[in-house]
Amino acid sequence: MSSIEERQREEKEQRRRTILDAAETVLETKGRDEMTMADIAEEARLSRSLLYVYFEDMDDIVLGVTHRAFQSMRRRFQSGVTQHDTGLRQIRAVGDAYVAFAQEEPTYFDLVAEFESRAADPEEATARMRQCLAEADRALEVMADAIQNGIDDDSIRADLDPMQTAVTLWGCTHGLIQLAANKGTGLEQRYELSSAALVDEGLSFLGVSLAGQPPDAPAETLPADQNGNA
Amino acid sequence: MSSIEERQREEKEQRRRTILDAAETVLETKGRDEMTMADIAEEARLSRSLLYVYFEDMDDIVLGVTHRAFQSMRRRFQSGVTQHDTGLRQIRAVGDAYVAFAQEEPTYFDLVAEFESRAADPEEATARMRQCLAEADRALEVMADAIQNGIDDDSIRADLDPMQTAVTLWGCTHGLIQLAANKGTGLEQRYELSSAALVDEGLSFLGVSLAGQPPDAPAETLPADQNGNA
DNA sequence: CACGCCGTTGACATCGTGTCAATGCCCAAC
DNA sequence: GTTGGGCATTGACACGATGTCAACGGCGTG
């Protein structure tokens, strides 16, 4: 009896994967906006109704693919870190890995971007949404560890909080890559900015702050927020 | 005859504004995803069909509101710049203005974010899309001018290209604010990071790179991209 | 006063979604 | 071997949103 139930579970999981594979293919060809449930069903050679048995709705399916995207991203981060020695080099490797991720898996990157651009209520979140958040957290941990390494080996200034800095770098890098990817061609035309160089030098720009002297030394050069924003 | 044509044009323009006002109200209450053409029509007390006379479709209407959003943002940037003296303080003021913009006009910020997250083909772009791009360019010019001021008054390192740095700061700041706005509550819970402090200290973090010494001095601390990404 | 233009509208066809009852299938029990 | 039950699967339906079109009505013009 256990073997039968087991087989049923495996088949169920397999069909779930089939649906996600199909959705991924459609996402790559038509894009998120044009995709319909019928497209996914046809690609998976299943009835449209069946999709609703395995997933809540299309958002749920997309979240499933998004989870894959976060997994791939985190793996790239980890791989980048392990290939370098000093903390600063490691964190730079994470940045480069993110660039490569956006270039080589643009569909995945778009899913991550869309996920990041939507508010995620802390407790009131779907199970699949939590999966994505958990994977993103693991990626942040990788970055925070690299920063801690840098603090320990003196390649990164010691007054930074590793996790806070990881979040900061994550947000900056993401915004930078997204801007270059979507508005890059326009920028290359109007000004003479290669989007690749823009991102590359942008990462170096961030590296300066990581290695540079703490901000409290030249207090004059860093005026505080004068609007009283808490 | 000119007065009649003129009145007709004014009425037409007025109705366009009415529709955009209605769309803006609906956006604030229901959000982009839930909004329908019927909602806008009802809010504007017009027939749904009439909307299609003045706009192509809902995306077109949203782009109209997005243009307003970019205008408000640019005005805030300019206002921030004129209230400070040194270039570094000016660019910091732009960052603070962007934070205030996101806090006080979240609907506008979301529209800007959505616009930035979509690819804008250089030549193949809607007229209304071009309006938004033009306004964004003006905002970038404001930033680039402030950076140039900083280079001139020695508050910003001189080896930076003003426009490239403006784009870089824009991308970083946007990503930072978006991350804090959407994932802030989660971060505050899991770690002890106030999203306001995160953004504020993030801006200071960027300020270090602006004022800090050029990256070629300590070449060791800035390992180049080893993946050969051009 | 009649004509015509243009702003405006209701109605229609189409499409995508989500649900439900009905079908077919496989296994287990008798 | 046959029958019954549970589960996977499906076609069909109702609903909602979109975009278009012909028809209506008011206003200025000849």
Coordinates of C-alpha atoms (C1' of nucleotides) in Angstrom, one line a residue:
Chain A
M1 CA 0.0 0.0 0.0
S2 CA 2.8 2.3 0.7
S3 CA 4.3 1.7 -2.7
I4 CA 1.1 2.7 -4.4
E5 CA 0.7 5.9 -2.4
E6 CA 4.3 6.6 -3.0
R7 CA 3.9 6.2 -6.7
Q8 CA 0.8 8.4 -6.6
R9 CA 2.8 11.1 -4.8
E10 CA 5.6 10.8 -7.2
E11 CA 3.3 11.1 -10.2
K12 CA 1.7 14.1 -8.6
E13 CA 5.0 15.7 -8.0
Q14 CA 6.1 14.9 -11.6
R15 CA 2.9 16.5 -13.0
R16 CA 3.6 19.5 -10.9
R17 CA 7.1 19.7 -12.4
T18 CA 5.6 19.2 -15.9
I19 CA 3.3 22.2 -15.4
L20 CA 6.1 24.4 -14.1
D21 CA 8.3 23.3 -17.0
A22 CA 5.5 24.3 -19.4
A23 CA 4.9 27.6 -17.7
E24 CA 8.6 28.3 -17.9
T25 CA 8.7 27.6 -21.6
V26 CA 5.7 29.9 -22.2
L27 CA 7.3 32.6 -20.0
E28 CA 10.4 32.5 -22.1
T29 CA 8.5 32.8 -25.4
K30 CA 5.5 35.0 -24.7
G31 CA 6.4 36.7 -21.5
R32 CA 4.4 37.0 -18.3
D33 CA 1.8 39.5 -19.6
E34 CA 0.8 37.5 -22.7
M35 CA 0.7 34.1 -21.0
T36 CA -2.6 32.4 -20.4
M37 CA -3.7 29.3 -18.6
A38 CA -4.5 27.8 -22.0
D39 CA -1.0 28.4 -23.2
I40 CA 0.5 26.5 -20.2
A41 CA -2.1 23.7 -20.6
E42 CA -1.3 23.3 -24.3
E43 CA 2.5 23.3 -23.7
A44 CA 2.1 20.7 -21.0
R45 CA -0.4 18.8 -23.1
L46 CA -3.0 18.8 -20.3
S47 CA -6.4 20.1 -19.9
R48 CA -6.7 23.6 -18.7
S49 CA -8.9 22.5 -15.8
L50 CA -6.2 20.2 -14.5
L51 CA -4.0 23.2 -13.8
Y52 CA -6.4 24.3 -11.2
V53 CA -6.1 21.0 -9.4
Y54 CA -2.3 21.4 -8.9
F55 CA -2.2 25.2 -8.5
E56 CA -4.5 27.9 -7.1
D57 CA -4.3 30.2 -10.2
M58 CA -1.7 31.5 -12.6
D59 CA 0.0 33.6 -9.9
D60 CA 0.5 30.5 -8.0
I61 CA 2.2 28.8 -11.0
V62 CA 4.3 31.8 -11.6
L63 CA 5.4 31.8 -8.0
G64 CA 6.4 28.2 -8.5
V65 CA 8.7 29.2 -11.3
T66 CA 9.9 32.2 -9.3
H67 CA 11.0 29.8 -6.6
R68 CA 13.1 28.0 -9.1
A69 CA 14.5 31.4 -10.2
F70 CA 15.5 32.2 -6.6
Q71 CA 17.1 28.8 -6.2
S72 CA 19.2 29.3 -9.3
M73 CA 20.2 32.7 -8.1
R74 CA 21.3 31.5 -4.7
R75 CA 23.3 28.7 -6.2
R76 CA 25.1 31.2 -8.4
F77 CA 25.9 33.4 -5.4
Q78 CA 27.3 30.5 -3.4
S79 CA 29.3 29.3 -6.4
G80 CA 30.7 32.8 -6.8
V81 CA 31.7 33.1 -3.1
T82 CA 33.5 29.7 -3.0
Q83 CA 35.8 30.7 -5.9
H84 CA 37.4 33.6 -4.1
D85 CA 39.4 34.2 -1.0
T86 CA 39.0 37.6 0.6
G87 CA 35.6 38.9 1.6
L88 CA 35.7 41.8 -0.7
R89 CA 36.5 39.6 -3.7
Q90 CA 33.7 37.3 -2.6
I91 CA 31.1 40.0 -2.4
R92 CA 32.2 41.3 -5.8
A93 CA 31.9 37.8 -7.1
V94 CA 28.3 37.8 -5.9
G95 CA 27.7 41.0 -7.9
D96 CA 29.2 39.5 -11.0
A97 CA 27.2 36.3 -10.4
Y98 CA 24.0 38.4 -10.3
V99 CA 25.0 40.1 -13.6
A100 CA 25.6 36.8 -15.2
F101 CA 22.3 35.5 -13.8
A102 CA 20.4 38.4 -15.4
Q103 CA 22.2 37.9 -18.7
E104 CA 22.0 34.2 -19.0
E105 CA 18.5 33.6 -17.4
P106 CA 16.6 36.8 -18.1
T107 CA 13.3 35.1 -17.6
Y108 CA 14.3 34.1 -14.1
F109 CA 15.7 37.6 -13.4
D110 CA 12.4 39.1 -14.5
L111 CA 10.5 36.9 -12.1
V112 CA 12.8 37.8 -9.2
A113 CA 12.4 41.5 -10.2
E114 CA 8.6 41.2 -10.2
F115 CA 8.6 39.4 -6.9
E116 CA 10.8 42.1 -5.4
S117 CA 8.6 44.8 -6.7
R118 CA 5.5 43.5 -4.9
A119 CA 4.8 44.0 -1.2
A120 CA 5.1 40.8 0.8
D121 CA 3.1 41.1 4.0
P122 CA 5.1 39.4 6.8
E123 CA 2.6 36.9 8.1
E124 CA -0.1 37.0 5.6
A125 CA 1.7 35.3 2.8
T126 CA 1.1 32.2 0.7
A127 CA 3.0 29.1 1.3
R128 CA 4.7 29.3 -2.1
M129 CA 5.4 32.9 -1.4
R130 CA 7.2 31.9 1.8
Q131 CA 9.3 29.5 -0.2
C132 CA 10.6 32.3 -2.3
L133 CA 11.2 34.5 0.7
A134 CA 13.1 31.7 2.4
E135 CA 15.3 31.2 -0.7
A136 CA 15.9 34.9 -0.9
D137 CA 16.9 34.9 2.8
R138 CA 19.4 32.2 2.1
A139 CA 20.9 34.3 -0.7
L140 CA 21.2 37.2 1.7
E141 CA 22.9 35.0 4.3
V142 CA 25.5 34.1 1.7
M143 CA 26.2 37.8 1.1
A144 CA 26.2 38.5 4.8
D145 CA 28.7 35.7 5.4
A146 CA 31.0 37.1 2.7
I147 CA 30.8 40.5 4.2
Q148 CA 31.7 39.1 7.6
N149 CA 34.6 37.3 6.0
G150 CA 35.7 40.6 4.6
I151 CA 35.5 42.3 8.0
D152 CA 37.5 39.5 9.5
D153 CA 40.2 39.6 6.8
D154 CA 40.3 43.4 6.8
S155 CA 39.2 43.8 3.2
I156 CA 35.9 45.4 4.3
R157 CA 35.5 48.2 6.8
A158 CA 34.6 46.8 10.2
D159 CA 31.9 49.4 11.1
L160 CA 29.3 47.8 8.8
D161 CA 26.6 45.5 9.9
P162 CA 26.9 42.4 7.7
M163 CA 23.2 41.7 7.2
Q164 CA 22.2 45.4 6.8
T165 CA 25.0 45.8 4.3
A166 CA 24.0 42.7 2.5
V167 CA 20.5 44.0 2.1
T168 CA 21.8 47.4 0.9
L169 CA 24.1 45.8 -1.7
W170 CA 21.3 43.5 -2.8
G171 CA 19.0 46.4 -3.4
C172 CA 21.6 48.6 -5.1
T173 CA 22.8 45.8 -7.4
H174 CA 19.4 44.7 -8.3
G175 CA 18.3 48.3 -9.2
L176 CA 21.5 48.8 -11.1
I177 CA 21.1 45.7 -13.2
Q178 CA 17.4 46.2 -13.8
L179 CA 18.0 49.8 -15.0
A180 CA 20.8 48.7 -17.3
A181 CA 18.8 45.8 -18.7
N182 CA 15.6 47.8 -19.4
K183 CA 16.9 51.3 -20.2
G184 CA 20.4 50.3 -21.3
T185 CA 19.8 50.6 -25.1
G186 CA 18.3 54.0 -24.6
L187 CA 21.2 55.2 -22.5
E188 CA 23.7 53.8 -25.0
Q189 CA 22.0 55.9 -27.7
R190 CA 21.4 59.2 -25.9
Y191 CA 24.7 59.2 -24.0
E192 CA 27.6 57.0 -24.7
L193 CA 27.2 54.5 -21.9
S194 CA 27.6 50.8 -22.5
S195 CA 25.2 49.0 -20.2
A196 CA 27.8 46.4 -19.4
A197 CA 30.3 48.9 -18.4
L198 CA 27.7 50.8 -16.5
V199 CA 26.9 47.8 -14.3
D200 CA 30.5 46.7 -14.0
E201 CA 31.7 50.1 -12.9
G202 CA 28.7 50.4 -10.7
L203 CA 29.7 47.3 -8.8
S204 CA 33.2 48.9 -8.4
F205 CA 31.5 52.0 -7.2
L206 CA 29.8 50.0 -4.5
G207 CA 33.1 48.3 -3.7
V208 CA 34.6 51.7 -2.8
S209 CA 32.1 52.1 0.0
L210 CA 32.8 48.7 1.2
A211 CA 36.5 49.1 1.5
G212 CA 36.7 52.8 2.1
Q213 CA 37.1 54.5 5.5
P214 CA 34.1 54.8 7.8
P215 CA 31.8 57.7 7.2
D216 CA 32.2 59.2 10.7
A217 CA 35.8 60.3 9.9
P218 CA 35.0 63.1 7.4
A219 CA 31.6 63.9 8.9
E220 CA 31.5 67.1 6.8
T221 CA 31.3 65.2 3.6
L222 CA 28.2 63.3 4.6
P223 CA 25.4 65.6 5.5
A224 CA 22.7 63.9 7.3
D225 CA 19.1 63.8 6.2
Q226 CA 17.8 67.3 7.0
N227 CA 14.1 66.5 6.4
G228 CA 13.8 64.6 9.7
N229 CA 12.7 61.4 8.0
A230 CA 12.9 58.8 10.7
Chain B
M1 CA -13.8 80.0 -35.6
S2 CA -10.6 79.9 -33.7
S3 CA -12.4 80.5 -30.4
I4 CA -14.6 77.5 -31.1
E5 CA -11.8 75.2 -32.0
E6 CA -9.9 76.5 -29.1
R7 CA -12.8 75.8 -26.7
Q8 CA -13.1 72.3 -28.2
R9 CA -9.5 71.6 -27.7
E10 CA -9.6 72.9 -24.1
E11 CA -12.7 70.7 -23.4
K12 CA -10.9 67.8 -24.9
E13 CA -7.8 68.4 -22.8
Q14 CA -10.0 68.9 -19.7
R15 CA -11.7 65.6 -20.3
R16 CA -8.3 63.9 -20.7
R17 CA -7.3 65.4 -17.3
T18 CA -10.6 64.2 -15.8
I19 CA -9.9 60.7 -17.0
L20 CA -6.4 60.7 -15.6
D21 CA -7.7 62.1 -12.3
A22 CA -10.2 59.3 -12.1
A23 CA -7.6 56.7 -13.0
E24 CA -5.3 58.2 -10.3
T25 CA -8.0 57.9 -7.7
V26 CA -8.7 54.3 -8.6
L27 CA -5.0 53.5 -8.6
E28 CA -4.8 54.8 -5.1
T29 CA -7.7 52.8 -3.8
K30 CA -7.7 49.5 -5.7
G31 CA -4.2 49.3 -7.1
R32 CA -3.1 48.7 -10.7
D33 CA -3.9 45.0 -10.8
E34 CA -7.5 45.3 -9.6
M35 CA -8.3 48.4 -11.7
T36 CA -10.7 48.0 -14.6
M37 CA -11.8 50.4 -17.4
A38 CA -15.3 50.3 -15.8
D39 CA -13.8 51.6 -12.5
I40 CA -12.2 54.5 -14.2
A41 CA -15.3 55.3 -16.2
E42 CA -17.5 55.2 -13.1
E43 CA -15.1 57.4 -11.1
A44 CA -15.0 59.9 -14.0
R45 CA -18.7 59.6 -14.5
L46 CA -18.3 58.8 -18.1
S47 CA -19.2 56.0 -20.4
R48 CA -16.6 53.3 -20.6
S49 CA -16.6 53.6 -24.4
L50 CA -15.5 57.2 -24.2
L51 CA -12.3 56.2 -22.5
Y52 CA -11.2 54.5 -25.7
V53 CA -11.7 57.8 -27.6
Y54 CA -9.2 59.6 -25.5
F55 CA -6.8 56.7 -24.8
E56 CA -5.6 53.6 -26.6
D57 CA -6.2 51.3 -23.7
M58 CA -5.6 51.0 -20.0
D59 CA -1.9 50.9 -20.4
D60 CA -2.1 54.2 -22.2
I61 CA -4.1 55.7 -19.4
V62 CA -1.6 54.4 -16.8
L63 CA 1.2 55.8 -18.8
G64 CA -0.5 59.2 -18.6
V65 CA -0.6 59.0 -14.9
T66 CA 3.0 57.7 -14.9
H67 CA 4.0 60.8 -16.7
R68 CA 2.5 62.9 -13.9
A69 CA 4.5 60.7 -11.5
F70 CA 7.8 61.4 -13.3
Q71 CA 6.9 65.1 -13.3
S72 CA 6.4 65.2 -9.6
M73 CA 9.6 63.2 -9.0
R74 CA 11.7 65.5 -11.1
R75 CA 10.2 68.6 -9.4
R76 CA 11.1 67.1 -6.0
F77 CA 14.6 66.5 -7.3
Q78 CA 15.1 70.0 -8.5
S79 CA 13.6 71.4 -5.3
G80 CA 16.0 69.3 -3.2
V81 CA 19.0 70.5 -5.2
T82 CA 18.3 74.2 -5.0
Q83 CA 18.1 74.0 -1.2
H84 CA 21.7 73.0 -0.8
D85 CA 25.1 74.4 -1.6
T86 CA 27.8 71.7 -2.2
G87 CA 27.3 69.1 -4.9
L88 CA 27.5 66.3 -2.5
R89 CA 24.8 67.8 -0.3
Q90 CA 22.7 68.4 -3.4
I91 CA 23.0 64.8 -4.5
R92 CA 22.2 63.6 -1.0
A93 CA 19.1 65.9 -1.1
V94 CA 18.0 64.2 -4.3
G95 CA 18.2 60.8 -2.6
D96 CA 16.2 62.2 0.4
A97 CA 13.7 63.7 -2.1
Y98 CA 13.3 60.3 -3.7
V99 CA 12.7 58.7 -0.3
A100 CA 10.1 61.3 0.5
F101 CA 8.6 60.8 -2.9
A102 CA 8.2 57.1 -2.3
Q103 CA 6.7 57.7 1.2
E104 CA 4.3 60.5 0.4
E105 CA 3.2 59.5 -3.1
P106 CA 3.5 55.7 -3.0
T107 CA 1.1 55.3 -6.0
Y108 CA 3.4 57.5 -8.1
F109 CA 6.4 55.6 -6.9
D110 CA 4.9 52.3 -7.9
L111 CA 4.1 53.6 -11.4
V112 CA 7.7 54.8 -11.7
A113 CA 8.9 51.4 -10.5
E114 CA 6.7 49.6 -12.9
F115 CA 7.9 51.8 -15.8
E116 CA 11.5 51.2 -14.9
S117 CA 11.0 47.4 -14.7
R118 CA 9.8 47.2 -18.3
A119 CA 12.0 47.3 -21.3
A120 CA 11.7 50.4 -23.4
D121 CA 12.8 49.8 -26.9
P122 CA 14.8 52.9 -28.1
E123 CA 13.0 53.9 -31.3
E124 CA 9.9 51.7 -31.1
A125 CA 8.1 53.4 -28.3
T126 CA 4.7 55.0 -27.8
A127 CA 4.5 58.8 -27.8
R128 CA 3.3 58.7 -24.2
M129 CA 6.1 56.4 -23.4
R130 CA 8.5 58.9 -24.8
Q131 CA 7.0 61.6 -22.6
C132 CA 7.9 59.5 -19.6
L133 CA 11.4 58.8 -20.8
A134 CA 11.9 62.5 -21.5
E135 CA 10.9 63.4 -18.0
A136 CA 13.1 60.7 -16.5
D137 CA 16.0 62.2 -18.6
R138 CA 15.4 65.6 -17.1
A139 CA 15.6 64.1 -13.7
L140 CA 18.8 62.5 -14.6
E141 CA 20.1 65.8 -15.9
V142 CA 19.3 67.3 -12.5
M143 CA 21.4 64.6 -10.8
A144 CA 24.2 64.9 -13.3
D145 CA 24.4 68.7 -12.8
A146 CA 24.6 68.2 -9.0
I147 CA 27.4 65.8 -9.5
Q148 CA 29.2 68.2 -11.8
N149 CA 28.8 70.8 -9.1
G150 CA 30.3 68.5 -6.6
I151 CA 33.3 67.8 -8.8
D152 CA 33.7 71.5 -9.3
D153 CA 33.5 72.3 -5.6
D154 CA 35.6 69.3 -4.6
S155 CA 33.0 67.6 -2.6
I156 CA 32.8 64.7 -5.1
R157 CA 35.8 62.9 -6.6
A158 CA 36.7 64.2 -10.0
D159 CA 37.3 60.9 -11.8
L160 CA 33.5 60.2 -12.0
D161 CA 31.6 60.8 -15.2
P162 CA 28.6 62.9 -14.1
M163 CA 25.9 61.3 -16.3
Q164 CA 27.1 57.7 -15.7
T165 CA 27.3 58.3 -12.0
A166 CA 23.8 59.8 -12.1
V167 CA 22.4 56.7 -13.7
T168 CA 24.3 54.5 -11.3
L169 CA 23.0 56.4 -8.2
W170 CA 19.5 56.4 -9.7
G171 CA 19.5 52.7 -10.1
C172 CA 21.0 52.0 -6.7
T173 CA 18.6 54.4 -4.9
H174 CA 15.6 53.1 -6.6
G175 CA 16.5 49.5 -5.9
L176 CA 17.2 50.4 -2.3
I177 CA 13.9 52.2 -1.7
Q178 CA 11.9 49.5 -3.5
L179 CA 13.5 46.8 -1.5
A180 CA 12.8 48.7 1.8
A181 CA 9.3 49.5 0.8
N182 CA 8.2 46.0 -0.2
K183 CA 10.3 43.8 2.0
G184 CA 10.9 46.2 4.8
T185 CA 8.4 44.8 7.3
G186 CA 9.8 41.3 6.7
L187 CA 13.3 42.5 7.3
E188 CA 12.3 44.4 10.4
Q189 CA 10.8 41.2 11.8
R190 CA 13.5 38.6 10.9
Y191 CA 16.4 40.9 11.6
E192 CA 16.4 44.1 13.5
L193 CA 16.5 46.5 10.6
S194 CA 14.3 49.5 10.4
S195 CA 13.5 50.1 6.8
A196 CA 13.9 53.9 7.3
A197 CA 17.3 53.5 8.8
L198 CA 18.2 51.0 6.1
V199 CA 17.5 53.5 3.3
D200 CA 19.0 56.4 5.1
E201 CA 22.3 54.6 5.9
G202 CA 22.2 53.2 2.4
L203 CA 22.3 56.7 1.0
S204 CA 25.2 57.5 3.3
F205 CA 26.8 54.3 2.0
L206 CA 26.6 55.6 -1.5
G207 CA 27.9 58.9 -0.4
V208 CA 31.1 57.3 0.7
S209 CA 31.8 56.2 -2.8
L210 CA 31.0 59.7 -4.1
A211 CA 33.4 61.4 -1.8
G212 CA 36.0 58.7 -1.3
Q213 CA 39.3 58.3 -3.1
P214 CA 39.3 57.0 -6.7
P215 CA 39.3 53.2 -7.0
D216 CA 42.7 53.0 -8.8
A217 CA 44.6 54.1 -5.7
P218 CA 44.2 50.8 -3.8
A219 CA 43.9 48.5 -6.8
E220 CA 44.2 45.5 -4.7
T221 CA 41.0 46.2 -2.8
L222 CA 39.0 46.2 -6.1
P223 CA 39.3 43.0 -7.9
A224 CA 38.1 43.3 -11.5
D225 CA 35.4 41.1 -13.0
Q226 CA 37.1 37.8 -13.7
N227 CA 34.4 36.4 -15.9
G228 CA 35.4 38.6 -18.8
N229 CA 32.0 40.3 -19.1
A230 CA 32.6 43.1 -21.5
Chain C
dC1 C1' -35.3 75.0 -40.9
dA2 C1' -32.6 71.3 -42.5
dC3 C1' -28.1 69.4 -42.7
dG4 C1' -24.0 67.6 -41.0
dC5 C1' -20.4 67.0 -37.8
dC6 C1' -18.8 65.3 -33.6
dG7 C1' -19.0 63.8 -28.9
dT8 C1' -21.3 60.2 -26.6
dT9 C1' -23.4 55.9 -25.6
dG10 C1' -25.5 51.1 -25.4
dA11 C1' -24.9 46.7 -27.3
dC12 C1' -22.2 43.0 -29.2
dA13 C1' -18.5 39.7 -30.0
dT14 C1' -14.4 37.9 -28.1
dC15 C1' -11.4 36.1 -24.8
dG16 C1' -9.7 34.5 -20.3
dT17 C1' -10.9 32.8 -15.9
dG18 C1' -12.5 29.7 -12.3
dT19 C1' -15.9 26.2 -11.1
dC20 C1' -18.8 22.1 -11.4
dA21 C1' -20.9 18.1 -12.7
dA22 C1' -19.9 14.2 -15.4
dT23 C1' -16.7 10.9 -17.4
dG24 C1' -13.2 7.5 -17.4
dC25 C1' -9.7 4.8 -14.8
dC26 C1' -7.5 2.1 -11.5
dC27 C1' -7.4 -0.6 -7.5
dA28 C1' -9.5 -3.3 -3.9
dA29 C1' -12.9 -6.2 -2.1
dC30 C1' -16.1 -9.8 -2.7
Chain D
dG1 C1' -14.7 -11.7 -12.8
dT2 C1' -17.4 -8.5 -11.5
dT3 C1' -18.7 -4.7 -8.8
dG4 C1' -18.1 -0.6 -6.1
dG5 C1' -15.5 3.5 -4.6
dG6 C1' -12.2 6.9 -4.9
dC7 C1' -9.4 9.8 -7.7
dA8 C1' -7.5 11.9 -11.9
dT9 C1' -9.2 14.2 -15.8
dT10 C1' -12.2 16.7 -18.8
dG11 C1' -15.9 19.5 -21.3
dA12 C1' -19.1 22.8 -20.5
dC13 C1' -20.8 26.7 -18.2
dA14 C1' -21.2 31.4 -16.1
dC15 C1' -19.0 35.4 -15.2
dG16 C1' -16.2 39.5 -16.0
dA17 C1' -13.3 42.5 -18.8
dT18 C1' -12.0 44.2 -23.2
dG19 C1' -12.3 46.6 -27.5
dT20 C1' -15.3 47.9 -31.5
dC21 C1' -19.3 49.5 -33.9
dA22 C1' -23.5 51.4 -35.3
dA23 C1' -26.8 54.4 -33.7
dC24 C1' -28.2 58.5 -31.1
dG25 C1' -28.3 63.5 -29.9
dG26 C1' -26.9 68.1 -29.5
dC27 C1' -24.7 72.0 -31.5
dG28 C1' -23.2 75.0 -35.0
dT29 C1' -23.7 76.1 -40.0
dG30 C1' -25.6 77.1 -44.5

